[in-house]
PDB file of C-alpha atoms in Angstrom:
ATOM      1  CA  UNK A   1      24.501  19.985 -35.065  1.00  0.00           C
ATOM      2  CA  UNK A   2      24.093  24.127 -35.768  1.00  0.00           C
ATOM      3  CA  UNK A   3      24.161  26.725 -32.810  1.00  0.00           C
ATOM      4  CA  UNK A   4      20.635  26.813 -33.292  1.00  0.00           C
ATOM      5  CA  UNK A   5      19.675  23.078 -32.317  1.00  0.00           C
ATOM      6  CA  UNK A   6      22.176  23.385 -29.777  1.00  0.00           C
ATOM      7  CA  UNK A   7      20.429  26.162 -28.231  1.00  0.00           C
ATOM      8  CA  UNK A   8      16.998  23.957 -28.359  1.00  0.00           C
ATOM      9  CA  UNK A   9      18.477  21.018 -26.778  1.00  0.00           C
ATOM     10  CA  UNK A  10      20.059  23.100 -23.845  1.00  0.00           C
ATOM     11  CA  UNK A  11      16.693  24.774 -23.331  1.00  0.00           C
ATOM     12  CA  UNK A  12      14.985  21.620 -23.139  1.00  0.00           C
ATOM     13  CA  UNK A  13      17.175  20.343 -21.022  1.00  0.00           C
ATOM     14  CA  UNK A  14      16.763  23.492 -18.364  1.00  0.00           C
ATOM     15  CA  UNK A  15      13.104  22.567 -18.281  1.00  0.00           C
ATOM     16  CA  UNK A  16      13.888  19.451 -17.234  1.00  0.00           C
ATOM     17  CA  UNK A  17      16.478  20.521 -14.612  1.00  0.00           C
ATOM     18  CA  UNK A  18      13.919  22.650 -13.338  1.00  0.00           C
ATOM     19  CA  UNK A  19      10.781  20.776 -13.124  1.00  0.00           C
ATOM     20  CA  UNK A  20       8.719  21.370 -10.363  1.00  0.00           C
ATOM     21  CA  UNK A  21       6.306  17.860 -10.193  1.00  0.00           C
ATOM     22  CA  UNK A  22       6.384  14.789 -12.208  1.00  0.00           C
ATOM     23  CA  UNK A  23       3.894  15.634 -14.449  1.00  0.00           C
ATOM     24  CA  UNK A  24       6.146  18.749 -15.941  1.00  0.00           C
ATOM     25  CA  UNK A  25       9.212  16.722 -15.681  1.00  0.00           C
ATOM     26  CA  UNK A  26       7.686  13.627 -17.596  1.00  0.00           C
ATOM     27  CA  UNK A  27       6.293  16.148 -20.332  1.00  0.00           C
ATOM     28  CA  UNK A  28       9.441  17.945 -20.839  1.00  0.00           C
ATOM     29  CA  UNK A  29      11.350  14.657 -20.543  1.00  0.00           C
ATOM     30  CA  UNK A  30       9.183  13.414 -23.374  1.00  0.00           C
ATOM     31  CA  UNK A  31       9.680  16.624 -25.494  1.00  0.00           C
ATOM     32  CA  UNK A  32      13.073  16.318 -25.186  1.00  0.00           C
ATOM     33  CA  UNK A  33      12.820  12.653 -26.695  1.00  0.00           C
ATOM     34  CA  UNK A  34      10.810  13.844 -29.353  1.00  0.00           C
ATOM     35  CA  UNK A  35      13.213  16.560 -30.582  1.00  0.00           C
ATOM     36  CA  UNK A  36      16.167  13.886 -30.555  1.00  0.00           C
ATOM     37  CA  UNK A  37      13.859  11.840 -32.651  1.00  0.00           C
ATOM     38  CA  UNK A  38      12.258   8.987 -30.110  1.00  0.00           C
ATOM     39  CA  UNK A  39       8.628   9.337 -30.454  1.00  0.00           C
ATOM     40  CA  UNK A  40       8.141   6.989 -27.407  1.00  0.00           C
ATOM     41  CA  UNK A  41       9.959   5.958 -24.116  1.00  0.00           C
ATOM     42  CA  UNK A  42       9.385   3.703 -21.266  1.00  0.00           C
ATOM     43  CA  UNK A  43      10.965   4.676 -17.277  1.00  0.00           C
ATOM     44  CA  UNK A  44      11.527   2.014 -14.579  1.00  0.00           C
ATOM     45  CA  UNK A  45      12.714   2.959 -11.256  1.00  0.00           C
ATOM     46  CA  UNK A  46      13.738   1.555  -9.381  1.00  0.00           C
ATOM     47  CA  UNK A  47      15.362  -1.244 -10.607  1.00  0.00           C
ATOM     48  CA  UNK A  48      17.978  -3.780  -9.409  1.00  0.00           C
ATOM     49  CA  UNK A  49      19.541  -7.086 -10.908  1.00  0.00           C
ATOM     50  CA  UNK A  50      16.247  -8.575  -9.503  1.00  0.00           C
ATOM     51  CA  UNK A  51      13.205  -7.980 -11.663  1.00  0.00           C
ATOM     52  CA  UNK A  52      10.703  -9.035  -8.940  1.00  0.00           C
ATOM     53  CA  UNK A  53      11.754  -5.820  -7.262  1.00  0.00           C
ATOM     54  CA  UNK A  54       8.659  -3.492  -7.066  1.00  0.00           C
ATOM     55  CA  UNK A  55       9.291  -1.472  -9.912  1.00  0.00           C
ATOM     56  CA  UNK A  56       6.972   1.868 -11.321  1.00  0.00           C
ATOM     57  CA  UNK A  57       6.249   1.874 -14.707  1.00  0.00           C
ATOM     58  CA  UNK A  58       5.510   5.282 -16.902  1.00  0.00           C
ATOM     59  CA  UNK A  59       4.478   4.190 -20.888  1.00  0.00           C
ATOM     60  CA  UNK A  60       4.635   7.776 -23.325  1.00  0.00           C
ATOM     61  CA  UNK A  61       3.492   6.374 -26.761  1.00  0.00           C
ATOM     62  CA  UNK A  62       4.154   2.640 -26.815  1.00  0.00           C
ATOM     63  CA  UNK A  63       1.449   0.634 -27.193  1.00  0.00           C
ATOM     64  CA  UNK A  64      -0.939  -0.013 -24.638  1.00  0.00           C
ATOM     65  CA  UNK A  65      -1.132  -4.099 -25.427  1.00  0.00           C
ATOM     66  CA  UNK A  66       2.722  -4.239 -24.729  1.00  0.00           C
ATOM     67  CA  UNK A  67       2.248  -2.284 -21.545  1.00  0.00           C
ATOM     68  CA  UNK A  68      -0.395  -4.517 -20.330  1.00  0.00           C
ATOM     69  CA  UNK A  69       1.607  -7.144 -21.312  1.00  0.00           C
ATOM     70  CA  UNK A  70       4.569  -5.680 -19.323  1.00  0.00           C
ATOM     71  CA  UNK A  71       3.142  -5.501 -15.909  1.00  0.00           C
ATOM     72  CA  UNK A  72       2.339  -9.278 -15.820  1.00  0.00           C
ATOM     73  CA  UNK A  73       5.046 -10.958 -17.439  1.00  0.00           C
ATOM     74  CA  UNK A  74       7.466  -8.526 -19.261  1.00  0.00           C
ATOM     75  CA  UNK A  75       8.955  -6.833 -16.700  1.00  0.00           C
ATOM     76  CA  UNK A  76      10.393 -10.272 -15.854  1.00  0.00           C
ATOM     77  CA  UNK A  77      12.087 -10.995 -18.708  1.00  0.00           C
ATOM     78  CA  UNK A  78      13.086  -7.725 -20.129  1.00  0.00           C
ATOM     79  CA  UNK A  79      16.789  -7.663 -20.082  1.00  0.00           C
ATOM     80  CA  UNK A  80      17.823  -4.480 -21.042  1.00  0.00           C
ATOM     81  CA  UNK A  81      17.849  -2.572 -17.714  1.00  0.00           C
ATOM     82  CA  UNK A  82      20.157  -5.416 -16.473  1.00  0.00           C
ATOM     83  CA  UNK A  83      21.897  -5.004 -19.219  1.00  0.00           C
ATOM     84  CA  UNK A  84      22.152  -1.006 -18.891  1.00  0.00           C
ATOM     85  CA  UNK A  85      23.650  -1.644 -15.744  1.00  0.00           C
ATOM     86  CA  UNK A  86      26.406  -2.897 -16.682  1.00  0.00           C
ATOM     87  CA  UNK A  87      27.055  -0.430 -19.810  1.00  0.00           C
ATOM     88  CA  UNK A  88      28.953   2.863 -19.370  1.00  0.00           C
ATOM     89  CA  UNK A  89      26.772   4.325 -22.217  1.00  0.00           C
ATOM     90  CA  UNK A  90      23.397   4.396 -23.586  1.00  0.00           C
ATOM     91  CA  UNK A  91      22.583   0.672 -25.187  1.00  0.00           C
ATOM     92  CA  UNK A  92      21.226   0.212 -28.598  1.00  0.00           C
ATOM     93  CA  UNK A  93      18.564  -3.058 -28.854  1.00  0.00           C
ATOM     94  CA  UNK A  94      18.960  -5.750 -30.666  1.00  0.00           C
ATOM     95  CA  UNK A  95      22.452  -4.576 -32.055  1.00  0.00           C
ATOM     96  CA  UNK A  96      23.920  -4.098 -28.527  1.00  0.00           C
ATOM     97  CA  UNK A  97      22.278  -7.039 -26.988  1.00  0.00           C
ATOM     98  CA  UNK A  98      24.102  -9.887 -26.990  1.00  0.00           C
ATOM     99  CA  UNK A  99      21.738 -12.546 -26.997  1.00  0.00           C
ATOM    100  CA  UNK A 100      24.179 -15.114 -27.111  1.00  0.00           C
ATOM    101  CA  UNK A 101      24.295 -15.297 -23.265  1.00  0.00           C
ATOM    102  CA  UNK A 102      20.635 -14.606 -22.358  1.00  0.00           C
ATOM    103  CA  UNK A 103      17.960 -17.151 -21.476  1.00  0.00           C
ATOM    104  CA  UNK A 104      16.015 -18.564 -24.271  1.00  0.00           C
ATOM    105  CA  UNK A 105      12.185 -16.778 -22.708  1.00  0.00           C
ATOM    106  CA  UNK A 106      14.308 -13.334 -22.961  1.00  0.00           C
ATOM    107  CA  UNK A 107      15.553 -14.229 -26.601  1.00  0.00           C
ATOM    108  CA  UNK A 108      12.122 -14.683 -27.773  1.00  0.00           C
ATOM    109  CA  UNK A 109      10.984 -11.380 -25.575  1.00  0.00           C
ATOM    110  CA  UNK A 110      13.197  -9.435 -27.438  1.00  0.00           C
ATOM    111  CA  UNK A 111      11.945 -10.822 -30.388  1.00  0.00           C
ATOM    112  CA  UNK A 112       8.850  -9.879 -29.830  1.00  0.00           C
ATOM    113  CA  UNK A 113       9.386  -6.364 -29.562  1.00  0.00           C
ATOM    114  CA  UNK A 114       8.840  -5.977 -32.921  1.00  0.00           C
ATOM    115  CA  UNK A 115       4.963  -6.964 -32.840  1.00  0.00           C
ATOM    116  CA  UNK A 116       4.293  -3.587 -30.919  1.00  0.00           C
ATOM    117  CA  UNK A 117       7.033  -1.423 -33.365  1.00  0.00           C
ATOM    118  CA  UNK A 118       9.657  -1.444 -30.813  1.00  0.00           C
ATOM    119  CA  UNK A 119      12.375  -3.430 -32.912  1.00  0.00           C
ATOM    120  CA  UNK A 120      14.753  -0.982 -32.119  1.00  0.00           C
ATOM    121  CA  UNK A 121      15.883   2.024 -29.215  1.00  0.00           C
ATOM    122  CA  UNK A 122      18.170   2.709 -26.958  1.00  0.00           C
ATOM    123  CA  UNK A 123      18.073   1.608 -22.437  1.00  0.00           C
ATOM    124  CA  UNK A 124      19.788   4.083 -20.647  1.00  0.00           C
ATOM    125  CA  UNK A 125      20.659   3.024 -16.757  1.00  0.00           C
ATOM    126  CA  UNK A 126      20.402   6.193 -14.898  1.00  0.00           C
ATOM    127  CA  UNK A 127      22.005   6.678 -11.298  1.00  0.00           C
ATOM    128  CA  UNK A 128      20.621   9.123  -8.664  1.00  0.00           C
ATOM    129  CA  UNK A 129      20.680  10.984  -5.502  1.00  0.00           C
ATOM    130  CA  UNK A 130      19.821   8.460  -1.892  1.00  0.00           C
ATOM    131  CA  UNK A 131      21.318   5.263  -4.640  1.00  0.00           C
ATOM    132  CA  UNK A 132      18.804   5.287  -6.451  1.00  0.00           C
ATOM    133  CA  UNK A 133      19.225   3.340  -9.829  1.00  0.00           C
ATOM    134  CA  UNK A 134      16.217   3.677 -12.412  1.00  0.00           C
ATOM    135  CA  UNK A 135      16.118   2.767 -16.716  1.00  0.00           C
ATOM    136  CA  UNK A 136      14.836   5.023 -19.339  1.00  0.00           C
ATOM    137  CA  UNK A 137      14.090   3.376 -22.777  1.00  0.00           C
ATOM    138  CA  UNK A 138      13.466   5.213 -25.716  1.00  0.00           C
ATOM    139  CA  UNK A 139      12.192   3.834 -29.102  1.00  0.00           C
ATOM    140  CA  UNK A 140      10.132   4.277 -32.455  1.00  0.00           C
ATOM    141  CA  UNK A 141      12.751   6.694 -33.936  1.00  0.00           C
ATOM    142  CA  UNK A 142      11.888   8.906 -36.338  1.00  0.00           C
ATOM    143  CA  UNK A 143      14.528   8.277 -38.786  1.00  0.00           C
ATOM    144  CA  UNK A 144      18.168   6.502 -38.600  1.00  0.00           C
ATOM    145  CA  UNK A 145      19.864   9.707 -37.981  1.00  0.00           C
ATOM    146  CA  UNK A 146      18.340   9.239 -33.919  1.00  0.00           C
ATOM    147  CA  UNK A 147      20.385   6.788 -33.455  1.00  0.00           C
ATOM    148  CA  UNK A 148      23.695   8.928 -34.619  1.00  0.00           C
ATOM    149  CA  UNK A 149      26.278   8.798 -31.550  1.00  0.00           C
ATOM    150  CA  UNK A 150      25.963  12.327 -31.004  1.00  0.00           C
ATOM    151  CA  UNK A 151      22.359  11.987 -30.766  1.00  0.00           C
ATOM    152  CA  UNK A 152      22.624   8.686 -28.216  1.00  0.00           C
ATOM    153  CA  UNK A 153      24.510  11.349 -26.235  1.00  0.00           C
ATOM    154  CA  UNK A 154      21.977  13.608 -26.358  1.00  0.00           C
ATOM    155  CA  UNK A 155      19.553  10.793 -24.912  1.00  0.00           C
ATOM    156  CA  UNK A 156      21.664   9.891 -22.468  1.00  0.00           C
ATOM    157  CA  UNK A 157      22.204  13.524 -21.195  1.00  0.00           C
ATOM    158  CA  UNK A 158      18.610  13.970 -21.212  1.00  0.00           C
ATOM    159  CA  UNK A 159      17.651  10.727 -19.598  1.00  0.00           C
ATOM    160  CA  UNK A 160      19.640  10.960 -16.269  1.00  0.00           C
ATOM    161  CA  UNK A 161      19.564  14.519 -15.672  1.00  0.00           C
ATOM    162  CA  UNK A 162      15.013  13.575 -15.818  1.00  0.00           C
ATOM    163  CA  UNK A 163      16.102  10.421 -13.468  1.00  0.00           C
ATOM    164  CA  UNK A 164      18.156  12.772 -10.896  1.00  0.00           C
ATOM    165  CA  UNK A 165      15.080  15.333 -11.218  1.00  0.00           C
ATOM    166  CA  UNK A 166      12.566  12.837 -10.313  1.00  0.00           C
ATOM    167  CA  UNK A 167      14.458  11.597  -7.445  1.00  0.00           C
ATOM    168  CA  UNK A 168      14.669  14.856  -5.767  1.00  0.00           C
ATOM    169  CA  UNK A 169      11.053  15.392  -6.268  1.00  0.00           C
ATOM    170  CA  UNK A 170       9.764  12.216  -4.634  1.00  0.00           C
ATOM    171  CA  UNK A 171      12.370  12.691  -1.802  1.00  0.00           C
ATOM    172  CA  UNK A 172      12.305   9.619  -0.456  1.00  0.00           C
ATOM    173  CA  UNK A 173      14.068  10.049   3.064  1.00  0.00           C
ATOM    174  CA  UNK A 174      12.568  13.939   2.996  1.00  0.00           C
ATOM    175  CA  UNK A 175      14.324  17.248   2.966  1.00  0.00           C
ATOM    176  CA  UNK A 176      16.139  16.774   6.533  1.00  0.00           C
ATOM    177  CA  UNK A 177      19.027  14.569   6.362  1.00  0.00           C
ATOM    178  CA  UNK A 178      20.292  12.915   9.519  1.00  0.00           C
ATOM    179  CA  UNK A 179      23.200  14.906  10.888  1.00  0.00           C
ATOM    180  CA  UNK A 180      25.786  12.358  11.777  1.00  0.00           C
ATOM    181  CA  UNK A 181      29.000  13.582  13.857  1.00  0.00           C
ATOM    182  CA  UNK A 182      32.598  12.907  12.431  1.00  0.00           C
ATOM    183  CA  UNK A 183      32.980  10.038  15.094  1.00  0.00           C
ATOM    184  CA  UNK A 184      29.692   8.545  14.612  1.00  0.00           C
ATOM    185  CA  UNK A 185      30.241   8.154  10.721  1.00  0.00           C
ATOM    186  CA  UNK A 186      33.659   6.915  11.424  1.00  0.00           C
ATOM    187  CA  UNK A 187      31.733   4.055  13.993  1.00  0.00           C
ATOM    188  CA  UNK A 188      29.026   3.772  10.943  1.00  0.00           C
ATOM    189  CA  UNK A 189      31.949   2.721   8.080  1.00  0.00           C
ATOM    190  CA  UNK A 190      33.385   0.061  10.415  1.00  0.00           C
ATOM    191  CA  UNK A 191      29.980  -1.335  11.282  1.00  0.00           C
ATOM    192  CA  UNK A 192      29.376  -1.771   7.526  1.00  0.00           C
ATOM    193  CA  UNK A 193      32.507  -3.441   7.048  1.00  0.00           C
ATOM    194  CA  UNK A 194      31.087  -6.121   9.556  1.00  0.00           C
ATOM    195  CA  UNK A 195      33.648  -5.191  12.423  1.00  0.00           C
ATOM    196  CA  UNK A 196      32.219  -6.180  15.812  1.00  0.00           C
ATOM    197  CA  UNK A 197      32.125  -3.529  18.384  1.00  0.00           C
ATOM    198  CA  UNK A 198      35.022  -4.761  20.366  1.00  0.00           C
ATOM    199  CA  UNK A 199      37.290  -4.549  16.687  1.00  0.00           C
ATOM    200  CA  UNK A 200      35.617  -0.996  16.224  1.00  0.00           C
ATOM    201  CA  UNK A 201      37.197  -0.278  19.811  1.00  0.00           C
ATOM    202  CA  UNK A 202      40.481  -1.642  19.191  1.00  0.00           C
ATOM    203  CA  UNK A 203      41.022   0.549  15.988  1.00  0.00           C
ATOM    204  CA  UNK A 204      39.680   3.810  17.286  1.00  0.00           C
ATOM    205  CA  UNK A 205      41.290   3.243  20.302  1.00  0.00           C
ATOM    206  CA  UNK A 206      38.509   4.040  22.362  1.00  0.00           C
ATOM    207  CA  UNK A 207      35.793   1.749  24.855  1.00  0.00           C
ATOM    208  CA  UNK A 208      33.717  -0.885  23.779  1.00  0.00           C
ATOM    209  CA  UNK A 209      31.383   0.911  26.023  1.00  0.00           C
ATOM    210  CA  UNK A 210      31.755   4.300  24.203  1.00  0.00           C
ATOM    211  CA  UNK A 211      31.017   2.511  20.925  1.00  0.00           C
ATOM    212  CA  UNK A 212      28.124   0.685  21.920  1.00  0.00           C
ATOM    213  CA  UNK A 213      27.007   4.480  22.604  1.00  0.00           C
ATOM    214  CA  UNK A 214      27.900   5.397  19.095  1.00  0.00           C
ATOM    215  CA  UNK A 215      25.787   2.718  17.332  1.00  0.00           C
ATOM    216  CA  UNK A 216      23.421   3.757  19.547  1.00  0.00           C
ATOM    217  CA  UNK A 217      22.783   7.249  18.323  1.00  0.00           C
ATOM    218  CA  UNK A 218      23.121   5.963  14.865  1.00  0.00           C
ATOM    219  CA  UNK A 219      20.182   3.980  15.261  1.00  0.00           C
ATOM    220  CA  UNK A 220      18.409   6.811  16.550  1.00  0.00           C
ATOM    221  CA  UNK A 221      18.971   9.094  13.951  1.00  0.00           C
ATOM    222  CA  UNK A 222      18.424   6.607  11.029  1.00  0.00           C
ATOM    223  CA  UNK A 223      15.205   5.569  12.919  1.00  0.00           C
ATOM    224  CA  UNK A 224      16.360   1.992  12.551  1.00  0.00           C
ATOM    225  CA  UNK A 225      17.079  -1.205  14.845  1.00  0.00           C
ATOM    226  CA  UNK A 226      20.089  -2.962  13.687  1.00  0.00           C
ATOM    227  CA  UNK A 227      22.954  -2.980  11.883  1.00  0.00           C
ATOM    228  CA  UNK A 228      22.140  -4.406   8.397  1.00  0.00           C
ATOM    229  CA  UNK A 229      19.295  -1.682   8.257  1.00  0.00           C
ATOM    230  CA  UNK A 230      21.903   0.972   8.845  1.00  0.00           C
ATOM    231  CA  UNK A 231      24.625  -0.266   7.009  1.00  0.00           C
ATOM    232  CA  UNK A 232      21.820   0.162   3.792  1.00  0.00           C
ATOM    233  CA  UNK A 233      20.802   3.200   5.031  1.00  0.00           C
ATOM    234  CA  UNK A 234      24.283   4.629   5.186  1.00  0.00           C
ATOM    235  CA  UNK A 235      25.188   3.505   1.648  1.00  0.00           C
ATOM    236  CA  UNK A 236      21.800   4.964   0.673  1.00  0.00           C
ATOM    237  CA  UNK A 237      22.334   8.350   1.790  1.00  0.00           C
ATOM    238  CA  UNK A 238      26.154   8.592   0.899  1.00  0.00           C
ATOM    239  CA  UNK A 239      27.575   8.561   4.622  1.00  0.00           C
ATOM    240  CA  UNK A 240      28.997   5.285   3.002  1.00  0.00           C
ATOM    241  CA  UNK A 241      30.947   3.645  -0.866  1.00  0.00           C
ATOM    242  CA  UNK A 242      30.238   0.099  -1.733  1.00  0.00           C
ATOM    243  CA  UNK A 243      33.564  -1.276  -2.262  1.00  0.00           C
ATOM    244  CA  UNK A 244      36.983  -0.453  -2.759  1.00  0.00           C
ATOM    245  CA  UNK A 245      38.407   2.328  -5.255  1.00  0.00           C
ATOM    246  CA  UNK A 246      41.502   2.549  -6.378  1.00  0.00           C
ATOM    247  CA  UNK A 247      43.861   5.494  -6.578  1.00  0.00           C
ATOM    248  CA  UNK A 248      45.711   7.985  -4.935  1.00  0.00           C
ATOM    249  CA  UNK A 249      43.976   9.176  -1.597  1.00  0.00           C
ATOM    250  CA  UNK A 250      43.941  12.856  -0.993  1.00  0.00           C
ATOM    251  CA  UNK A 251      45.606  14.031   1.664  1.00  0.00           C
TER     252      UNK A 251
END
């Protein structure tokens, strides 16, 4: 790619960074498609392993019949944001789906895809602020060259920096975070872990009593009754990692 298109690509991308509502974001998001040669995309968010999770649906330029079609039965069989998921990179349908392993109804959706022109594009998974998880897919390319792996970069760049946007615009636990105190998140990560009060106790070496107290306040400032509710809560907001990671610690 010259300087020049390089220059156009980072400008589009600013105009996404710095979208100020969802209807700039999706038309710069869209613009930016366009110029890497995607004349249509799809955006789900959020989505899950689950595809009866309530999921919103924005259609730029495919057709109308498959959207319709989407919202009542699609959505259900539509592996490629599962499939995302699991990918480190943008995904390339059919060649990167290996239908080998999928149910015969989302074989024959696939399959489909080619009645509406959408044979052939690329699912990006896209991971934002408060865990949010969300899948862009982008299809009727303008020529083979869009599918180039610079290009898929390019897509994939553009597609999570619009997801990470849009999640900071909707805001979904608002602009003031809860303020937890070093105690009361250390409290917090046991409680995830399942640890009863009295183990909590035990390893921070202070009284049952003086957890219970802890937990307490958590509660309060999650605005939540029990600890399932703030162990998701936690996670969501990043007081909280799901799972272990290995490597040296930092001292």
């Amino acid at each position: 790619m010259d300087r020049a298109g390089d220059f156009q690509f980072w400008s589009k991308i600013e105009r996404i960074r710095e979208a100020e509502d969802t209807a700039t974001l999706r038309d710069a998001t869209s613009d930016m498609f366009s110029d890497a040669g995607f004349q249509a995309s799809y955006f789900l968010a959020p989505i899950s392993v689950d595809p009866n999770v309530g999921r919103v649906l924005s259609n730029i330029g495919f057709p109308d019949q498959w959207e319709a079609e989407y919202r009542v039965s699609g959505r259900l069989l539509d592996p490629l944001p599962g499939l995302a998921m699991i990918s480190d990179t943008a995904i390339r349908w059919p060649e990167e789906v290996p239908t080998g392993i999928l149910p015969a109804e989302q074989v024959e959706y696939m399959a489909r895809l080619a009645d509406y022109g959408m044979e052939q594009g690329l699912g990006v998974a896209c991971f934002g602020p408060f865990a949010r998880c969300g899948f862009v897919g982008v299809g009727m390319a303008s020529s083979p060259e869009a599918f180039s792996p610079r290009n898929r970069l390019r897509v994939e760049v553009g597609a999570r920096l619009s997801f990470r946007r849009y999640v900071s615009l909707m805001a979904p636990f608002g602009c003031d975070l809860p303020q937890l105190s070093p105690r009361e998140i250390e409290v917090l990560k046991y409680m995830a872990m399942g640890k009863s009060n009295a183990v909590i106790a035990i390893i921070l070496g202070i009284s049952p009593h003086s957890v219970q107290e802890y937990v307490r306040r958590v509660f309060a400032k999650f605005g939540v009754g029990d600890r399932a509710s703030a162990s998701v809560m936690a996670l969501s907001l990043g007081y909280i990692v799901a799972g272990d990671f290995p490597g040296e610690e930092i001292a």
